[in-house]
Amino acid sequence: MKTAGDALGVKLVSVLDSGAAQAAGLAGGDVVIAVNGVKVADLDKALGRCRIGDTVKIHAFRRDELNSYKVTLAAMAADTCRLRLQDGGAGWPMH
């Protein structure tokens, strides 16, 4: 899943084909506003509190309609990785 900031919450730019989000009905363009009833500003952080196999309730807007989804979290495929910069760094570490 690729996300971007949004004034209301977190916009799903894209979801993985055959992934847990897509299986639950979420799609690119949806704006997630809450996970398990708690407002969300950082979706990775919110989902990071959960475990693989947990089912979470996600509230999201699709256009102007508020929808509720139950997503059962699944592990990423073995051929999938995620890279991100750590906060507070001035750039790439120098060795």
CSV table of C-alpha atoms in Angstrom, one decimal:
chain,number,residue,atom,x,y,z
A,1,MET,CA,0.0,0.0,0.0
A,2,LYS,CA,1.3,3.4,-0.9
A,3,THR,CA,0.0,6.4,1.1
A,4,ALA,CA,0.1,10.2,1.2
A,5,GLY,CA,-0.9,12.8,3.7
A,6,ASP,CA,-4.4,14.3,3.4
A,7,ALA,CA,-6.2,17.0,5.3
A,8,LEU,CA,-8.7,14.5,6.7
A,9,GLY,CA,-6.3,11.5,7.4
A,10,VAL,CA,-4.2,9.3,5.2
A,11,LYS,CA,-4.9,8.9,1.4
A,12,LEU,CA,-4.3,5.5,-0.1
A,13,VAL,CA,-2.5,6.3,-3.3
A,14,SER,CA,-2.5,2.6,-4.3
A,15,VAL,CA,-3.2,-0.8,-2.7
A,16,LEU,CA,-1.5,-4.1,-3.6
A,17,ASP,CA,-3.3,-6.5,-5.9
A,18,SER,CA,-4.5,-9.4,-3.8
A,19,GLY,CA,-3.4,-7.7,-0.6
A,20,ALA,CA,-5.4,-7.5,2.7
A,21,ALA,CA,-6.6,-3.9,2.0
A,22,GLN,CA,-7.9,-4.8,-1.4
A,23,ALA,CA,-9.5,-8.0,-0.2
A,24,ALA,CA,-11.4,-5.9,2.4
A,25,GLY,CA,-12.6,-3.5,-0.3
A,26,LEU,CA,-10.2,-0.5,0.1
A,27,ALA,CA,-9.0,1.1,-3.0
A,28,GLY,CA,-6.6,3.8,-4.2
A,29,GLY,CA,-8.0,7.2,-3.6
A,30,ASP,CA,-9.7,6.2,-0.3
A,31,VAL,CA,-8.9,8.5,2.7
A,32,VAL,CA,-8.5,6.6,5.9
A,33,ILE,CA,-9.6,8.6,8.9
A,34,ALA,CA,-9.6,6.1,11.8
A,35,VAL,CA,-8.3,2.6,12.8
A,36,ASN,CA,-10.2,0.8,15.5
A,37,GLY,CA,-12.1,4.0,16.3
A,38,VAL,CA,-8.9,6.2,16.7
A,39,LYS,CA,-8.1,9.1,14.4
A,40,VAL,CA,-5.1,8.3,12.2
A,41,ALA,CA,-2.4,10.6,10.9
A,42,ASP,CA,0.2,7.9,10.4
A,43,LEU,CA,-1.2,4.7,9.0
A,44,ASP,CA,2.0,2.7,9.4
A,45,LYS,CA,2.3,3.7,13.0
A,46,ALA,CA,-1.4,2.8,13.7
A,47,LEU,CA,-1.1,-0.6,12.1
A,48,GLY,CA,2.3,-1.2,13.7
A,49,ARG,CA,0.5,-1.5,17.0
A,50,CYS,CA,-1.3,-4.6,15.7
A,51,ARG,CA,-0.2,-8.1,14.9
A,52,ILE,CA,-0.4,-10.2,11.7
A,53,GLY,CA,-3.7,-12.0,11.8
A,54,ASP,CA,-5.5,-9.2,13.8
A,55,THR,CA,-8.7,-7.8,12.2
A,56,VAL,CA,-8.9,-4.1,12.4
A,57,LYS,CA,-11.8,-1.8,11.7
A,58,ILE,CA,-10.9,1.0,9.3
A,59,HIS,CA,-13.1,4.0,8.5
A,60,ALA,CA,-12.4,5.7,5.2
A,61,PHE,CA,-13.9,8.2,2.8
A,62,ARG,CA,-14.4,7.2,-0.8
A,63,ARG,CA,-15.3,10.5,-2.4
A,64,ASP,CA,-17.9,12.0,0.0
A,65,GLU,CA,-19.1,8.7,1.4
A,66,LEU,CA,-17.9,7.3,4.8
A,67,ASN,CA,-17.3,3.6,4.7
A,68,SER,CA,-16.3,1.0,7.3
A,69,TYR,CA,-13.9,-1.9,6.4
A,70,LYS,CA,-12.7,-4.9,8.4
A,71,VAL,CA,-9.2,-5.8,7.4
A,72,THR,CA,-7.4,-8.9,8.5
A,73,LEU,CA,-3.7,-8.0,8.6
A,74,ALA,CA,-1.4,-10.3,6.6
A,75,ALA,CA,2.4,-10.5,6.3
A,76,MET,CA,4.0,-9.0,3.3
A,77,ALA,CA,5.1,-11.4,0.6
A,78,ALA,CA,8.7,-12.6,0.9
A,79,ASP,CA,9.6,-10.7,-2.2
A,80,THR,CA,8.3,-7.4,-0.8
A,81,CYS,CA,10.4,-4.8,1.0
A,82,ARG,CA,9.9,-1.3,2.3
A,83,LEU,CA,12.5,1.5,2.6
A,84,ARG,CA,12.0,4.7,4.5
A,85,LEU,CA,14.3,7.4,5.9
A,86,GLN,CA,14.5,7.7,9.7
A,87,ASP,CA,13.2,10.9,11.3
A,88,GLY,CA,15.7,13.3,12.7
A,89,GLY,CA,18.6,12.4,10.3
A,90,ALA,CA,20.4,15.1,8.3
A,91,GLY,CA,20.6,12.7,5.3
A,92,TRP,CA,22.3,9.4,4.5
A,93,PRO,CA,24.7,8.2,7.1
A,94,MET,CA,28.4,8.7,6.3
A,95,HIS,CA,30.8,5.9,7.0
